[in-house]
Amino acid sequence: MNEFKIKIREQSNVQIVDLKGYLDAHTAPEFEQTMQKLINEKKYNILVNCKNLSYISSAGLGVFMAYIEEIRKYKGDIKLANMPPKIYNVFDILGFPLIYEIYNNEEEALNKFLKKS
Amino acid sequence: MKTKNSNIKKYLKILSQFENLSKVRKFVSDAAKDFGFDDDEINRIALAVDEACTNIIRHAYENKNDKTIEIYLSTSDYSFEVRIIDYGKPFEPKKVKKPDLQHHLEKYNKGGLGMFLMRSLMDKVQYQINKNNCNEVRLIKKLHK
């Protein structure tokens, strides 16, 4: 219980990051390392699949904020999909939907990346 | 809505380690459920308490992992109160406004979000420095009748 897992898949040159479990101050460094690794590898199209994300605190939200500017500088983006309502609520309180594109499902988000490229 | 259990008094003491946050969330969630909150409110309270403890570990204790945090839960009528006590650096709450995300992005500044979340999630958030040099955060949530 309360564990956190990250899996990365690649589809059409987009990195799909599956988050599972609890993203808090304890687990955020793992997510941060994953994002840093993708950036180091110059993989700037990142789709975060939140389907199995059970929990997020500001420590997790901070990771999204830490990298978005750099990623956009290289014409990439972080887009989010499959966000459970309780996770969306936290994003919404902080006004994140103004900064990040959030899609109902992975396919919609993928299409947005593909249209752009 | 009626409270299921209107007389809750509970106490938890943890070491200042982020891995204990899950223990804190479970402790608070179980009591909030027992008091009669719905799932959405339980999640909000647990997140607010997580944010308070995260701030204490990061700022009051500057990431030292051998300090203590004490959490007291109590209820009265329709009010659910969480008091969180630490013995670290005192915190002077400035008036924290809704974070300016653009500003945050420019400065890579991750601070301030937790405090804003706490204030958004709870009905009342109060800080005080007690006589014996401990800091206290009080988080209060009302159960809507």
Tab-separated table of C-alpha atoms in Angstrom:
chain	number	residue	atom	x	y	z
A	1	MET	CA	0.000	0.000	0.000
A	2	ASN	CA	0.984	3.614	-0.611
A	3	GLU	CA	3.641	2.622	-3.072
A	4	PHE	CA	4.546	4.553	-6.178
A	5	LYS	CA	5.559	3.219	-9.549
A	6	ILE	CA	6.606	4.790	-12.825
A	7	LYS	CA	6.619	3.075	-16.188
A	8	ILE	CA	7.679	4.609	-19.488
A	9	ARG	CA	6.396	3.578	-22.893
A	10	GLU	CA	7.138	5.165	-26.241
A	11	GLN	CA	4.620	5.687	-28.994
A	12	SER	CA	5.081	7.793	-32.126
A	13	ASN	CA	8.019	9.617	-30.606
A	14	VAL	CA	6.025	10.505	-27.484
A	15	GLN	CA	7.142	9.275	-24.072
A	16	ILE	CA	4.159	8.011	-22.134
A	17	VAL	CA	4.823	8.110	-18.408
A	18	ASP	CA	2.449	5.916	-16.406
A	19	LEU	CA	2.192	7.034	-12.805
A	20	LYS	CA	0.765	4.614	-10.279
A	21	GLY	CA	0.028	5.070	-6.601
A	22	TYR	CA	0.955	7.873	-4.264
A	23	LEU	CA	2.992	10.873	-5.396
A	24	ASP	CA	4.069	12.807	-2.300
A	25	ALA	CA	7.266	14.322	-0.882
A	26	HIS	CA	8.605	10.815	-0.300
A	27	THR	CA	8.095	9.608	-3.875
A	28	ALA	CA	8.445	12.899	-5.811
A	29	PRO	CA	12.262	12.551	-6.137
A	30	GLU	CA	11.745	9.366	-8.168
A	31	PHE	CA	9.416	11.203	-10.555
A	32	GLU	CA	11.863	14.086	-10.693
A	33	GLN	CA	14.689	11.738	-11.687
A	34	THR	CA	12.522	10.210	-14.403
A	35	MET	CA	11.730	13.624	-15.865
A	36	GLN	CA	15.356	14.683	-15.669
A	37	LYS	CA	16.423	11.504	-17.455
A	38	LEU	CA	13.947	12.126	-20.292
A	39	ILE	CA	15.224	15.686	-20.677
A	40	ASN	CA	18.834	14.505	-20.641
A	41	GLU	CA	17.917	12.151	-23.463
A	42	LYS	CA	16.332	15.090	-25.310
A	43	LYS	CA	12.903	13.484	-25.142
A	44	TYR	CA	10.678	16.504	-24.825
A	45	ASN	CA	7.263	15.140	-25.804
A	46	ILE	CA	5.944	13.761	-22.563
A	47	LEU	CA	2.463	12.436	-21.916
A	48	VAL	CA	1.753	11.698	-18.281
A	49	ASN	CA	-0.923	9.061	-17.855
A	50	CYS	CA	-2.573	9.603	-14.472
A	51	LYS	CA	-5.069	6.752	-14.736
A	52	ASN	CA	-3.628	4.825	-11.788
A	53	LEU	CA	-2.444	7.811	-9.802
A	54	SER	CA	-4.165	7.600	-6.417
A	55	TYR	CA	-2.780	10.688	-4.761
A	56	ILE	CA	-0.789	13.839	-5.447
A	57	SER	CA	0.508	16.519	-3.090
A	58	SER	CA	2.277	19.787	-3.866
A	59	ALA	CA	5.608	17.939	-3.872
A	60	GLY	CA	4.389	16.001	-6.908
A	61	LEU	CA	2.902	19.072	-8.554
A	62	GLY	CA	6.213	20.820	-8.075
A	63	VAL	CA	7.881	18.298	-10.389
A	64	PHE	CA	5.513	19.257	-13.208
A	65	MET	CA	6.362	22.894	-12.604
A	66	ALA	CA	10.095	22.374	-12.385
A	67	TYR	CA	10.446	21.046	-15.920
A	68	ILE	CA	7.673	22.541	-18.025
A	69	GLU	CA	9.520	25.685	-18.997
A	70	GLU	CA	12.648	23.881	-20.108
A	71	ILE	CA	10.618	21.319	-22.060
A	72	ARG	CA	8.637	24.032	-23.862
A	73	LYS	CA	11.822	25.879	-24.648
A	74	TYR	CA	12.768	22.852	-26.747
A	75	LYS	CA	9.317	22.845	-28.393
A	76	GLY	CA	8.134	19.906	-26.373
A	77	ASP	CA	5.332	19.687	-23.852
A	78	ILE	CA	4.014	17.831	-20.844
A	79	LYS	CA	0.410	16.835	-21.490
A	80	LEU	CA	-1.715	14.921	-19.057
A	81	ALA	CA	-4.414	12.322	-19.570
A	82	ASN	CA	-6.848	10.049	-17.713
A	83	MET	CA	-6.901	12.165	-14.617
A	84	PRO	CA	-9.165	10.787	-11.857
A	85	PRO	CA	-11.474	13.504	-10.444
A	86	LYS	CA	-9.740	13.638	-7.068
A	87	ILE	CA	-6.401	14.257	-8.775
A	88	TYR	CA	-7.931	16.847	-11.121
A	89	ASN	CA	-9.375	18.670	-8.104
A	90	VAL	CA	-5.892	19.270	-6.712
A	91	PHE	CA	-4.609	20.504	-10.081
A	92	ASP	CA	-7.646	22.726	-10.366
A	93	ILE	CA	-7.262	24.370	-6.943
A	94	LEU	CA	-3.825	25.591	-8.009
A	95	GLY	CA	-4.906	26.725	-11.457
A	96	PHE	CA	-2.785	24.145	-13.250
A	97	PRO	CA	-5.366	23.547	-16.017
A	98	LEU	CA	-4.395	27.017	-17.314
A	99	ILE	CA	-0.791	25.937	-17.735
A	100	TYR	CA	-1.114	22.282	-18.728
A	101	GLU	CA	-3.232	20.572	-21.347
A	102	ILE	CA	-5.294	17.858	-19.714
A	103	TYR	CA	-7.097	15.302	-21.889
A	104	ASN	CA	-9.759	12.730	-21.139
A	105	ASN	CA	-7.712	9.925	-22.603
A	106	GLU	CA	-4.310	8.996	-23.916
A	107	GLU	CA	-5.385	8.943	-27.560
A	108	GLU	CA	-6.562	12.564	-27.517
A	109	ALA	CA	-3.319	13.697	-25.942
A	110	LEU	CA	-1.242	11.661	-28.398
A	111	ASN	CA	-3.123	13.165	-31.334
A	112	LYS	CA	-2.315	16.645	-30.085
A	113	PHE	CA	1.380	15.796	-30.079
A	114	LEU	CA	1.153	14.262	-33.560
A	115	LYS	CA	-0.737	17.199	-35.053
A	116	LYS	CA	1.959	19.530	-33.849
A	117	SER	CA	4.882	17.589	-35.330
B	1	MET	CA	-25.622	14.764	7.976
B	2	LYS	CA	-24.824	13.506	11.452
B	3	THR	CA	-21.486	12.696	12.863
B	4	LYS	CA	-20.906	8.995	13.284
B	5	ASN	CA	-18.556	9.544	16.152
B	6	SER	CA	-18.511	13.027	17.598
B	7	ASN	CA	-15.967	12.451	20.311
B	8	ILE	CA	-12.628	11.622	18.787
B	9	LYS	CA	-9.331	12.234	20.523
B	10	LYS	CA	-6.268	10.727	18.937
B	11	TYR	CA	-2.551	11.271	18.933
B	12	LEU	CA	0.271	10.270	16.620
B	13	LYS	CA	3.955	10.995	16.936
B	14	ILE	CA	6.261	10.509	13.964
B	15	LEU	CA	9.862	11.133	13.047
B	16	SER	CA	10.471	13.887	10.504
B	17	GLN	CA	10.788	11.549	7.533
B	18	PHE	CA	8.839	11.810	4.296
B	19	GLU	CA	8.234	8.063	4.299
B	20	ASN	CA	6.006	8.625	7.341
B	21	LEU	CA	3.591	10.796	5.352
B	22	SER	CA	1.578	7.741	4.323
B	23	LYS	CA	1.187	6.800	7.984
B	24	VAL	CA	-0.021	10.333	8.752
B	25	ARG	CA	-2.545	10.280	5.893
B	26	LYS	CA	-3.951	6.950	7.060
B	27	PHE	CA	-4.183	8.134	10.649
B	28	VAL	CA	-6.076	11.279	9.658
B	29	SER	CA	-8.232	9.587	7.008
B	30	ASP	CA	-9.415	6.869	9.371
B	31	ALA	CA	-10.480	9.431	11.975
B	32	ALA	CA	-12.133	11.706	9.381
B	33	LYS	CA	-14.098	8.739	8.078
B	34	ASP	CA	-15.069	7.791	11.605
B	35	PHE	CA	-16.308	11.347	12.164
B	36	GLY	CA	-18.587	11.138	9.124
B	37	PHE	CA	-16.829	12.984	6.276
B	38	ASP	CA	-17.351	11.731	2.736
B	39	ASP	CA	-14.500	10.448	0.575
B	40	ASP	CA	-13.859	13.802	-1.084
B	41	GLU	CA	-13.566	15.601	2.247
B	42	ILE	CA	-11.416	12.827	3.706
B	43	ASN	CA	-9.009	13.236	0.789
B	44	ARG	CA	-8.899	16.989	1.295
B	45	ILE	CA	-8.153	16.742	5.006
B	46	ALA	CA	-5.468	14.083	4.489
B	47	LEU	CA	-3.816	16.219	1.798
B	48	ALA	CA	-3.865	19.337	3.991
B	49	VAL	CA	-2.212	17.468	6.865
B	50	ASP	CA	0.341	15.948	4.468
B	51	GLU	CA	1.190	19.473	3.241
B	52	ALA	CA	1.587	20.746	6.799
B	53	CYS	CA	3.929	17.880	7.733
B	54	THR	CA	5.871	18.221	4.467
B	55	ASN	CA	6.408	21.929	5.192
B	56	ILE	CA	7.586	21.136	8.719
B	57	ILE	CA	10.116	18.552	7.538
B	58	ARG	CA	11.382	20.819	4.734
B	59	HIS	CA	11.393	24.191	6.458
B	60	ALA	CA	11.120	23.895	10.254
B	61	TYR	CA	13.474	20.901	10.420
B	62	GLU	CA	15.393	21.645	7.191
B	63	ASN	CA	15.145	18.006	6.093
B	64	LYS	CA	16.686	16.602	9.275
B	65	ASN	CA	15.154	13.166	9.741
B	66	ASP	CA	15.504	12.584	13.490
B	67	LYS	CA	13.088	15.235	14.760
B	68	THR	CA	9.564	14.711	15.979
B	69	ILE	CA	6.177	15.839	14.748
B	70	GLU	CA	3.137	15.411	16.978
B	71	ILE	CA	-0.354	15.258	15.589
B	72	TYR	CA	-3.427	15.665	17.779
B	73	LEU	CA	-6.916	15.037	16.438
B	74	SER	CA	-9.988	16.185	18.262
B	75	THR	CA	-13.601	16.781	17.415
B	76	SER	CA	-16.436	18.771	18.861
B	77	ASP	CA	-19.961	19.026	17.512
B	78	TYR	CA	-19.404	19.408	13.781
B	79	SER	CA	-15.813	20.493	13.905
B	80	PHE	CA	-12.788	18.317	13.128
B	81	GLU	CA	-9.527	19.757	14.354
B	82	VAL	CA	-5.962	18.686	13.638
B	83	ARG	CA	-3.109	20.236	15.635
B	84	ILE	CA	0.373	19.622	14.336
B	85	ILE	CA	3.307	20.449	16.553
B	86	ASP	CA	7.006	20.715	15.803
B	87	TYR	CA	10.063	21.986	17.637
B	88	GLY	CA	11.958	23.395	14.682
B	89	LYS	CA	12.547	26.800	13.198
B	90	PRO	CA	9.563	29.049	13.804
B	91	PHE	CA	7.429	29.802	10.827
B	92	GLU	CA	6.165	33.308	10.220
B	93	PRO	CA	3.191	32.965	7.982
B	94	LYS	CA	3.064	35.829	5.580
B	95	LYS	CA	-0.076	36.460	3.727
B	96	VAL	CA	0.252	33.826	1.091
B	97	LYS	CA	-1.768	34.668	-1.948
B	98	LYS	CA	-2.712	32.282	-4.688
B	99	PRO	CA	0.614	31.407	-6.275
B	100	ASP	CA	1.336	33.179	-9.517
B	101	LEU	CA	2.117	30.173	-11.664
B	102	GLN	CA	3.935	32.143	-14.333
B	103	HIS	CA	6.128	33.630	-11.658
B	104	HIS	CA	6.735	30.173	-10.217
B	105	LEU	CA	7.683	28.826	-13.608
B	106	GLU	CA	10.160	31.612	-14.153
B	107	LYS	CA	11.773	31.214	-10.791
B	108	TYR	CA	11.506	27.421	-10.488
B	109	ASN	CA	10.061	28.146	-7.137
B	110	LYS	CA	8.169	25.203	-5.760
B	111	GLY	CA	7.407	26.705	-2.368
B	112	GLY	CA	4.128	28.247	-1.378
B	113	LEU	CA	1.926	25.734	-3.133
B	114	GLY	CA	1.509	23.599	-0.027
B	115	MET	CA	0.409	26.517	2.093
B	116	PHE	CA	-2.052	27.672	-0.528
B	117	LEU	CA	-3.452	24.145	-0.821
B	118	MET	CA	-3.916	23.875	2.948
B	119	ARG	CA	-5.873	27.109	3.023
B	120	SER	CA	-8.011	26.021	0.102
B	121	LEU	CA	-8.729	22.569	1.466
B	122	MET	CA	-9.582	23.429	5.069
B	123	ASP	CA	-12.044	25.862	6.642
B	124	LYS	CA	-9.440	27.347	8.928
B	125	VAL	CA	-5.637	27.292	9.124
B	126	GLN	CA	-3.885	28.936	12.067
B	127	TYR	CA	-0.252	29.179	13.060
B	128	GLN	CA	1.068	29.944	16.480
B	129	ILE	CA	4.308	29.741	18.412
B	130	ASN	CA	3.720	28.258	21.861
B	131	LYS	CA	5.477	29.175	25.091
B	132	ASN	CA	7.702	26.106	25.123
B	133	ASN	CA	9.164	27.079	21.749
B	134	CYS	CA	7.063	24.731	19.721
B	135	ASN	CA	5.234	25.683	16.568
B	136	GLU	CA	1.628	24.731	16.155
B	137	VAL	CA	-0.489	24.538	13.038
B	138	ARG	CA	-4.213	24.110	13.563
B	139	LEU	CA	-6.329	22.853	10.711
B	140	ILE	CA	-10.080	22.862	11.102
B	141	LYS	CA	-12.769	21.377	8.897
B	142	LYS	CA	-16.478	21.565	9.578
B	143	LEU	CA	-18.803	18.733	8.805
B	144	HIS	CA	-21.649	20.245	6.820
B	145	LYS	CA	-24.993	19.513	8.343
